[in-house]
């Protein structure tokens, strides 16, 4: 099975790089954000067909039920900034009739081992939320139907769908989505937990 592991930064992949190399599994570091991700994946997927894209990385949590270091599977992700302001109301790109902002992972049942992780809904942003008013506004707009945010997730799902490739997104919580205080973030712990899961998953996938 040809798997491509996709992450925004080398730092988010580092602990498993020797293992991935040993196993002959391809990796792609895209750069942070949906623009970098879409470009890098577009280039990569033009050269090779994969059986699975596995997007891994860290994320912020809107939910206090998740703990820092928890690892979750993002089964639905949304480009929440793509659309138009219609006075007080936000119009999605779907409502404008121009495209798609809501994406789902599509690990075709039976072909890919289940992740065994809690399944959550995510949003993908250009600007990391760190302001109480903006956080309240996005919660209200999405009627609290959001658990985590990243800067790449929906772009990976979008590229995978374009190339008809199964895709799974897995994120470890490094911080809460709250008024910005990076002293409360724990990126090393999130990355450690992410890679404990990743190596176990890839080994189970090979069985
Ligand atoms: O501002 C800092 O000091 C800082 C230091 C290290 C990393 C960052 C990031 O913003 C990492 C961005 C990276 O991680 C994902 N991520 C993590 N938490 C969030 C979040 O709350 N909202 C959106 N994205 C998040 C993201 O996918 C990026 O790839 C900052």
PDB file of C-alpha atoms and ligand atoms in Angstrom:
ATOM      1  CA  UNK A   1       0.000   0.000   0.000  1.00  0.00           C
ATOM      2  CA  UNK A   2       1.405   3.401  -1.015  1.00  0.00           C
ATOM      3  CA  UNK A   3       0.935   5.897   1.842  1.00  0.00           C
ATOM      4  CA  UNK A   4       1.872   9.590   1.838  1.00  0.00           C
ATOM      5  CA  UNK A   5       2.278  11.206   5.243  1.00  0.00           C
ATOM      6  CA  UNK A   6       1.597  14.941   4.985  1.00  0.00           C
ATOM      7  CA  UNK A   7       2.557  17.499   7.637  1.00  0.00           C
ATOM      8  CA  UNK A   8       2.913  21.268   7.660  1.00  0.00           C
ATOM      9  CA  UNK A   9       6.350  21.355   9.294  1.00  0.00           C
ATOM     10  CA  UNK A  10       9.323  19.014   9.603  1.00  0.00           C
ATOM     11  CA  UNK A  11       9.087  19.462  13.358  1.00  0.00           C
ATOM     12  CA  UNK A  12       5.669  17.779  13.365  1.00  0.00           C
ATOM     13  CA  UNK A  13       7.151  14.726  11.572  1.00  0.00           C
ATOM     14  CA  UNK A  14      10.602  14.509  13.129  1.00  0.00           C
ATOM     15  CA  UNK A  15      10.066  11.780  15.773  1.00  0.00           C
ATOM     16  CA  UNK A  16       8.906   9.245  13.162  1.00  0.00           C
ATOM     17  CA  UNK A  17      11.215  10.164  10.278  1.00  0.00           C
ATOM     18  CA  UNK A  18      13.713   7.306  10.849  1.00  0.00           C
ATOM     19  CA  UNK A  19      10.822   4.821  11.182  1.00  0.00           C
ATOM     20  CA  UNK A  20       9.082   6.140   8.060  1.00  0.00           C
ATOM     21  CA  UNK A  21      12.318   6.029   6.087  1.00  0.00           C
ATOM     22  CA  UNK A  22      12.989   2.466   7.245  1.00  0.00           C
ATOM     23  CA  UNK A  23       9.459   1.442   6.187  1.00  0.00           C
ATOM     24  CA  UNK A  24       9.818   3.147   2.793  1.00  0.00           C
ATOM     25  CA  UNK A  25       6.820   5.408   3.475  1.00  0.00           C
ATOM     26  CA  UNK A  26       6.765   8.720   1.555  1.00  0.00           C
ATOM     27  CA  UNK A  27       6.532  11.991   3.470  1.00  0.00           C
ATOM     28  CA  UNK A  28       5.646  15.521   2.381  1.00  0.00           C
ATOM     29  CA  UNK A  29       6.335  18.689   4.379  1.00  0.00           C
ATOM     30  CA  UNK A  30       4.064  21.300   2.830  1.00  0.00           C
ATOM     31  CA  UNK A  31       4.744  24.467   4.815  1.00  0.00           C
ATOM     32  CA  UNK A  32       2.209  26.086   7.123  1.00  0.00           C
ATOM     33  CA  UNK A  33      -1.212  27.099   5.836  1.00  0.00           C
ATOM     34  CA  UNK A  34      -3.699  26.049   3.193  1.00  0.00           C
ATOM     35  CA  UNK A  35      -2.028  27.831   0.257  1.00  0.00           C
ATOM     36  CA  UNK A  36       1.351  26.125   0.813  1.00  0.00           C
ATOM     37  CA  UNK A  37      -0.456  22.836   1.404  1.00  0.00           C
ATOM     38  CA  UNK A  38      -2.574  22.982  -1.739  1.00  0.00           C
ATOM     39  CA  UNK A  39       0.434  23.825  -3.908  1.00  0.00           C
ATOM     40  CA  UNK A  40       2.750  21.193  -2.422  1.00  0.00           C
ATOM     41  CA  UNK A  41       0.100  18.471  -2.592  1.00  0.00           C
ATOM     42  CA  UNK A  42      -0.942  19.438  -6.110  1.00  0.00           C
ATOM     43  CA  UNK A  43       2.664  19.029  -7.259  1.00  0.00           C
ATOM     44  CA  UNK A  44       3.186  15.759  -5.387  1.00  0.00           C
ATOM     45  CA  UNK A  45      -0.055  14.117  -6.476  1.00  0.00           C
ATOM     46  CA  UNK A  46       0.647  15.024 -10.090  1.00  0.00           C
ATOM     47  CA  UNK A  47       3.693  12.728  -9.983  1.00  0.00           C
ATOM     48  CA  UNK A  48       2.421   9.718  -8.026  1.00  0.00           C
ATOM     49  CA  UNK A  49      -0.836   7.994  -7.107  1.00  0.00           C
ATOM     50  CA  UNK A  50      -1.290   7.036  -3.444  1.00  0.00           C
ATOM     51  CA  UNK A  51      -3.620   4.576  -1.715  1.00  0.00           C
ATOM     52  CA  UNK A  52      -3.825   6.808   1.353  1.00  0.00           C
ATOM     53  CA  UNK A  53      -2.989  10.393   2.307  1.00  0.00           C
ATOM     54  CA  UNK A  54      -2.455  10.672   6.038  1.00  0.00           C
ATOM     55  CA  UNK A  55      -2.388  14.270   7.256  1.00  0.00           C
ATOM     56  CA  UNK A  56      -0.797  14.536  10.687  1.00  0.00           C
ATOM     57  CA  UNK A  57      -0.079  17.560  12.845  1.00  0.00           C
ATOM     58  CA  UNK A  58      -1.001  19.590  15.862  1.00  0.00           C
ATOM     59  CA  UNK A  59      -4.170  21.606  16.383  1.00  0.00           C
ATOM     60  CA  UNK A  60      -6.025  23.901  18.732  1.00  0.00           C
ATOM     61  CA  UNK A  61      -9.116  22.611  20.577  1.00  0.00           C
ATOM     62  CA  UNK A  62     -12.384  24.504  21.063  1.00  0.00           C
ATOM     63  CA  UNK A  63     -13.453  21.791  23.502  1.00  0.00           C
ATOM     64  CA  UNK A  64     -12.309  21.604  27.110  1.00  0.00           C
ATOM     65  CA  UNK A  65     -13.286  17.913  27.017  1.00  0.00           C
ATOM     66  CA  UNK A  66     -10.085  17.273  25.056  1.00  0.00           C
ATOM     67  CA  UNK A  67      -6.790  17.329  26.941  1.00  0.00           C
ATOM     68  CA  UNK A  68      -3.502  18.705  25.660  1.00  0.00           C
ATOM     69  CA  UNK A  69      -1.821  15.729  23.958  1.00  0.00           C
ATOM     70  CA  UNK A  70      -5.101  14.009  23.019  1.00  0.00           C
ATOM     71  CA  UNK A  71      -4.994  12.609  19.496  1.00  0.00           C
ATOM     72  CA  UNK A  72      -8.164  12.832  17.383  1.00  0.00           C
ATOM     73  CA  UNK A  73      -9.357  11.979  13.880  1.00  0.00           C
ATOM     74  CA  UNK A  74     -10.857  14.935  12.015  1.00  0.00           C
ATOM     75  CA  UNK A  75     -13.633  13.451   9.885  1.00  0.00           C
ATOM     76  CA  UNK A  76     -15.128  16.752   8.701  1.00  0.00           C
ATOM     77  CA  UNK A  77     -13.270  19.978   8.000  1.00  0.00           C
ATOM     78  CA  UNK A  78     -14.362  23.389   6.768  1.00  0.00           C
ATOM     79  CA  UNK A  79     -12.679  26.356   5.035  1.00  0.00           C
ATOM     80  CA  UNK A  80     -14.534  28.783   7.271  1.00  0.00           C
ATOM     81  CA  UNK A  81     -13.175  31.990   5.740  1.00  0.00           C
ATOM     82  CA  UNK A  82     -14.159  31.105   2.154  1.00  0.00           C
ATOM     83  CA  UNK A  83     -17.260  33.099   1.239  1.00  0.00           C
ATOM     84  CA  UNK A  84     -18.606  36.624   1.547  1.00  0.00           C
ATOM     85  CA  UNK A  85     -19.864  38.997   4.192  1.00  0.00           C
ATOM     86  CA  UNK A  86     -23.471  39.800   3.415  1.00  0.00           C
ATOM     87  CA  UNK A  87     -23.889  42.655   5.899  1.00  0.00           C
ATOM     88  CA  UNK A  88     -24.259  40.856   9.265  1.00  0.00           C
ATOM     89  CA  UNK A  89     -24.520  37.368   7.760  1.00  0.00           C
ATOM     90  CA  UNK A  90     -21.728  35.155   6.396  1.00  0.00           C
ATOM     91  CA  UNK A  91     -22.366  33.532   3.023  1.00  0.00           C
ATOM     92  CA  UNK A  92     -20.441  30.320   2.418  1.00  0.00           C
ATOM     93  CA  UNK A  93     -18.927  29.610  -0.986  1.00  0.00           C
ATOM     94  CA  UNK A  94     -21.683  26.988  -1.422  1.00  0.00           C
ATOM     95  CA  UNK A  95     -24.360  29.635  -0.793  1.00  0.00           C
ATOM     96  CA  UNK A  96     -22.622  31.885  -3.329  1.00  0.00           C
ATOM     97  CA  UNK A  97     -22.721  29.046  -5.860  1.00  0.00           C
ATOM     98  CA  UNK A  98     -18.975  29.002  -6.488  1.00  0.00           C
ATOM     99  CA  UNK A  99     -17.572  25.875  -4.882  1.00  0.00           C
ATOM    100  CA  UNK A 100     -17.025  23.857  -1.761  1.00  0.00           C
ATOM    101  CA  UNK A 101     -15.896  24.697   1.751  1.00  0.00           C
ATOM    102  CA  UNK A 102     -16.991  21.563   3.619  1.00  0.00           C
ATOM    103  CA  UNK A 103     -14.969  18.379   3.236  1.00  0.00           C
ATOM    104  CA  UNK A 104     -15.069  14.891   4.728  1.00  0.00           C
ATOM    105  CA  UNK A 105     -12.356  12.312   5.146  1.00  0.00           C
ATOM    106  CA  UNK A 106     -12.973   9.358   2.883  1.00  0.00           C
ATOM    107  CA  UNK A 107     -11.167   6.343   4.246  1.00  0.00           C
ATOM    108  CA  UNK A 108     -13.152   3.922   2.101  1.00  0.00           C
ATOM    109  CA  UNK A 109     -14.656   1.423   4.552  1.00  0.00           C
ATOM    110  CA  UNK A 110     -12.711  -1.811   4.732  1.00  0.00           C
ATOM    111  CA  UNK A 111      -9.654  -0.669   2.746  1.00  0.00           C
ATOM    112  CA  UNK A 112      -7.946   1.252   5.543  1.00  0.00           C
ATOM    113  CA  UNK A 113      -7.551   0.230   9.178  1.00  0.00           C
ATOM    114  CA  UNK A 114      -9.742   2.334  11.514  1.00  0.00           C
ATOM    115  CA  UNK A 115      -7.707   4.895  13.447  1.00  0.00           C
ATOM    116  CA  UNK A 116      -9.353   3.919  16.754  1.00  0.00           C
ATOM    117  CA  UNK A 117      -9.407   7.609  17.652  1.00  0.00           C
ATOM    118  CA  UNK A 118     -12.199   9.922  18.770  1.00  0.00           C
ATOM    119  CA  UNK A 119     -13.775  11.456  15.657  1.00  0.00           C
ATOM    120  CA  UNK A 120     -14.224  15.243  15.648  1.00  0.00           C
ATOM    121  CA  UNK A 121     -15.156  18.117  13.345  1.00  0.00           C
ATOM    122  CA  UNK A 122     -12.561  20.738  12.431  1.00  0.00           C
ATOM    123  CA  UNK A 123     -12.182  24.115  10.821  1.00  0.00           C
ATOM    124  CA  UNK A 124      -9.251  25.361   8.751  1.00  0.00           C
ATOM    125  CA  UNK A 125      -8.115  28.954   9.154  1.00  0.00           C
ATOM    126  CA  UNK A 126      -5.578  31.409   7.782  1.00  0.00           C
ATOM    127  CA  UNK A 127      -5.482  33.247  11.103  1.00  0.00           C
ATOM    128  CA  UNK A 128      -5.078  31.236  14.312  1.00  0.00           C
ATOM    129  CA  UNK A 129      -7.900  32.341  16.628  1.00  0.00           C
ATOM    130  CA  UNK A 130      -6.604  34.235  19.659  1.00  0.00           C
ATOM    131  CA  UNK A 131      -9.249  36.845  20.345  1.00  0.00           C
ATOM    132  CA  UNK A 132     -12.316  36.263  22.552  1.00  0.00           C
ATOM    133  CA  UNK A 133     -14.766  38.155  20.312  1.00  0.00           C
ATOM    134  CA  UNK A 134     -13.656  36.336  17.160  1.00  0.00           C
ATOM    135  CA  UNK A 135     -13.783  32.964  18.952  1.00  0.00           C
ATOM    136  CA  UNK A 136     -17.321  33.619  20.174  1.00  0.00           C
ATOM    137  CA  UNK A 137     -18.358  34.717  16.665  1.00  0.00           C
ATOM    138  CA  UNK A 138     -17.094  31.537  14.988  1.00  0.00           C
ATOM    139  CA  UNK A 139     -18.673  29.321  17.650  1.00  0.00           C
ATOM    140  CA  UNK A 140     -21.992  31.124  17.093  1.00  0.00           C
ATOM    141  CA  UNK A 141     -21.793  30.966  13.299  1.00  0.00           C
ATOM    142  CA  UNK A 142     -21.099  27.219  13.340  1.00  0.00           C
ATOM    143  CA  UNK A 143     -23.530  26.584  16.223  1.00  0.00           C
ATOM    144  CA  UNK A 144     -20.688  24.973  18.185  1.00  0.00           C
ATOM    145  CA  UNK A 145     -20.285  22.301  15.477  1.00  0.00           C
ATOM    146  CA  UNK A 146     -16.505  22.561  15.694  1.00  0.00           C
ATOM    147  CA  UNK A 147     -13.995  20.842  17.938  1.00  0.00           C
ATOM    148  CA  UNK A 148     -10.540  21.648  16.596  1.00  0.00           C
ATOM    149  CA  UNK A 149      -8.824  24.092  14.248  1.00  0.00           C
ATOM    150  CA  UNK A 150      -5.763  23.788  12.070  1.00  0.00           C
ATOM    151  CA  UNK A 151      -4.271  25.785   9.225  1.00  0.00           C
ATOM    152  CA  UNK A 152      -4.148  22.952   6.659  1.00  0.00           C
ATOM    153  CA  UNK A 153      -6.756  20.228   7.256  1.00  0.00           C
ATOM    154  CA  UNK A 154      -9.463  21.131   4.754  1.00  0.00           C
ATOM    155  CA  UNK A 155      -6.842  21.842   2.060  1.00  0.00           C
ATOM    156  CA  UNK A 156      -5.518  18.285   2.391  1.00  0.00           C
ATOM    157  CA  UNK A 157      -9.037  16.826   2.181  1.00  0.00           C
ATOM    158  CA  UNK A 158      -9.739  19.003  -0.855  1.00  0.00           C
ATOM    159  CA  UNK A 159      -6.587  17.888  -2.701  1.00  0.00           C
ATOM    160  CA  UNK A 160      -7.297  14.238  -1.880  1.00  0.00           C
ATOM    161  CA  UNK A 161     -10.842  14.497  -3.245  1.00  0.00           C
ATOM    162  CA  UNK A 162      -9.580  16.153  -6.420  1.00  0.00           C
ATOM    163  CA  UNK A 163      -7.297  13.159  -6.969  1.00  0.00           C
ATOM    164  CA  UNK A 164      -9.847  10.587  -5.780  1.00  0.00           C
ATOM    165  CA  UNK A 165      -7.468   9.434  -3.054  1.00  0.00           C
ATOM    166  CA  UNK A 166      -8.517   8.099   0.369  1.00  0.00           C
ATOM    167  CA  UNK A 167      -7.561  10.553   3.102  1.00  0.00           C
ATOM    168  CA  UNK A 168      -7.391  10.578   6.885  1.00  0.00           C
ATOM    169  CA  UNK A 169      -6.555  13.580   9.077  1.00  0.00           C
ATOM    170  CA  UNK A 170      -5.163  13.034  12.556  1.00  0.00           C
ATOM    171  CA  UNK A 171      -4.273  15.878  14.922  1.00  0.00           C
ATOM    172  CA  UNK A 172      -2.861  16.072  18.431  1.00  0.00           C
ATOM    173  CA  UNK A 173      -4.060  18.920  20.630  1.00  0.00           C
ATOM    174  CA  UNK A 174      -1.249  21.374  21.415  1.00  0.00           C
ATOM    175  CA  UNK A 175      -3.412  24.220  22.780  1.00  0.00           C
ATOM    176  CA  UNK A 176      -6.912  25.458  23.408  1.00  0.00           C
ATOM    177  CA  UNK A 177      -8.561  28.002  21.136  1.00  0.00           C
ATOM    178  CA  UNK A 178      -8.692  30.879  23.590  1.00  0.00           C
ATOM    179  CA  UNK A 179      -7.290  34.398  23.972  1.00  0.00           C
ATOM    180  CA  UNK A 180      -3.690  33.897  22.856  1.00  0.00           C
ATOM    181  CA  UNK A 181      -1.268  32.731  25.562  1.00  0.00           C
ATOM    182  CA  UNK A 182       1.447  30.546  24.049  1.00  0.00           C
ATOM    183  CA  UNK A 183       2.819  29.761  27.535  1.00  0.00           C
ATOM    184  CA  UNK A 184      -0.216  27.434  27.817  1.00  0.00           C
ATOM    185  CA  UNK A 185       0.645  25.577  24.572  1.00  0.00           C
ATOM    186  CA  UNK A 186       2.466  22.247  24.787  1.00  0.00           C
ATOM    187  CA  UNK A 187       3.644  21.421  21.287  1.00  0.00           C
ATOM    188  CA  UNK A 188       6.304  18.841  22.335  1.00  0.00           C
ATOM    189  CA  UNK A 189       3.747  16.778  24.270  1.00  0.00           C
ATOM    190  CA  UNK A 190       1.268  16.892  21.388  1.00  0.00           C
ATOM    191  CA  UNK A 191       3.937  15.788  18.924  1.00  0.00           C
ATOM    192  CA  UNK A 192       5.101  12.949  21.168  1.00  0.00           C
ATOM    193  CA  UNK A 193       1.533  11.595  21.535  1.00  0.00           C
ATOM    194  CA  UNK A 194       0.880  12.019  17.806  1.00  0.00           C
ATOM    195  CA  UNK A 195       3.861   9.862  16.920  1.00  0.00           C
ATOM    196  CA  UNK A 196       3.126   7.178  19.492  1.00  0.00           C
ATOM    197  CA  UNK A 197      -0.211   6.798  17.717  1.00  0.00           C
ATOM    198  CA  UNK A 198       1.258   7.097  14.188  1.00  0.00           C
ATOM    199  CA  UNK A 199       3.808   4.313  14.534  1.00  0.00           C
ATOM    200  CA  UNK A 200       1.228   1.964  16.082  1.00  0.00           C
ATOM    201  CA  UNK A 201      -1.233   2.768  13.314  1.00  0.00           C
ATOM    202  CA  UNK A 202       1.218   2.212  10.484  1.00  0.00           C
ATOM    203  CA  UNK A 203       2.298  -1.122  11.954  1.00  0.00           C
ATOM    204  CA  UNK A 204      -1.353  -2.227  12.281  1.00  0.00           C
ATOM    205  CA  UNK A 205      -2.040  -1.037   8.717  1.00  0.00           C
ATOM    206  CA  UNK A 206       0.659  -3.390   7.396  1.00  0.00           C
ATOM    207  CA  UNK A 207      -0.935  -6.503   8.959  1.00  0.00           C
TER     208      UNK A 207
HETATM  209  O1  LIG B   1       3.200  31.529  17.900  1.00  0.00           O
HETATM  210  C1  LIG B   1       4.016  30.704  18.295  1.00  0.00           C
HETATM  211  O2  LIG B   1       4.829  30.920  19.188  1.00  0.00           O
HETATM  212  C2  LIG B   1       4.002  29.376  17.680  1.00  0.00           C
HETATM  213  C3  LIG B   1       5.020  28.478  17.944  1.00  0.00           C
HETATM  214  C4  LIG B   1       5.003  27.234  17.326  1.00  0.00           C
HETATM  215  C5  LIG B   1       3.952  26.904  16.469  1.00  0.00           C
HETATM  216  C6  LIG B   1       2.960  27.842  16.270  1.00  0.00           C
HETATM  217  C7  LIG B   1       1.846  27.586  15.418  1.00  0.00           C
HETATM  218  O3  LIG B   1       0.955  28.394  15.228  1.00  0.00           O
HETATM  219  C8  LIG B   1       1.814  26.293  14.803  1.00  0.00           C
HETATM  220  C9  LIG B   1       0.901  26.325  13.618  1.00  0.00           C
HETATM  221  C10 LIG B   1       0.724  24.938  13.143  1.00  0.00           C
HETATM  222  O4  LIG B   1       0.074  24.169  14.117  1.00  0.00           O
HETATM  223  C11 LIG B   1      -1.286  23.991  13.822  1.00  0.00           C
HETATM  224  N1  LIG B   1      -2.006  24.633  14.933  1.00  0.00           N
HETATM  225  C12 LIG B   1      -1.727  24.401  16.229  1.00  0.00           C
HETATM  226  N2  LIG B   1      -2.579  25.043  17.014  1.00  0.00           N
HETATM  227  C13 LIG B   1      -3.413  25.721  16.217  1.00  0.00           C
HETATM  228  C14 LIG B   1      -4.524  26.565  16.486  1.00  0.00           C
HETATM  229  O5  LIG B   1      -4.930  26.834  17.625  1.00  0.00           O
HETATM  230  N3  LIG B   1      -5.142  27.092  15.408  1.00  0.00           N
HETATM  231  C15 LIG B   1      -4.767  26.804  14.148  1.00  0.00           C
HETATM  232  N4  LIG B   1      -3.724  26.005  13.865  1.00  0.00           N
HETATM  233  C16 LIG B   1      -3.052  25.453  14.885  1.00  0.00           C
HETATM  234  C17 LIG B   1      -1.493  24.596  12.436  1.00  0.00           C
HETATM  235  O6  LIG B   1      -2.075  23.649  11.609  1.00  0.00           O
HETATM  236  C18 LIG B   1      -0.113  25.002  11.937  1.00  0.00           C
HETATM  237  O7  LIG B   1       0.408  24.089  11.018  1.00  0.00           O
HETATM  238  C19 LIG B   1       2.989  29.068  16.845  1.00  0.00           C
END
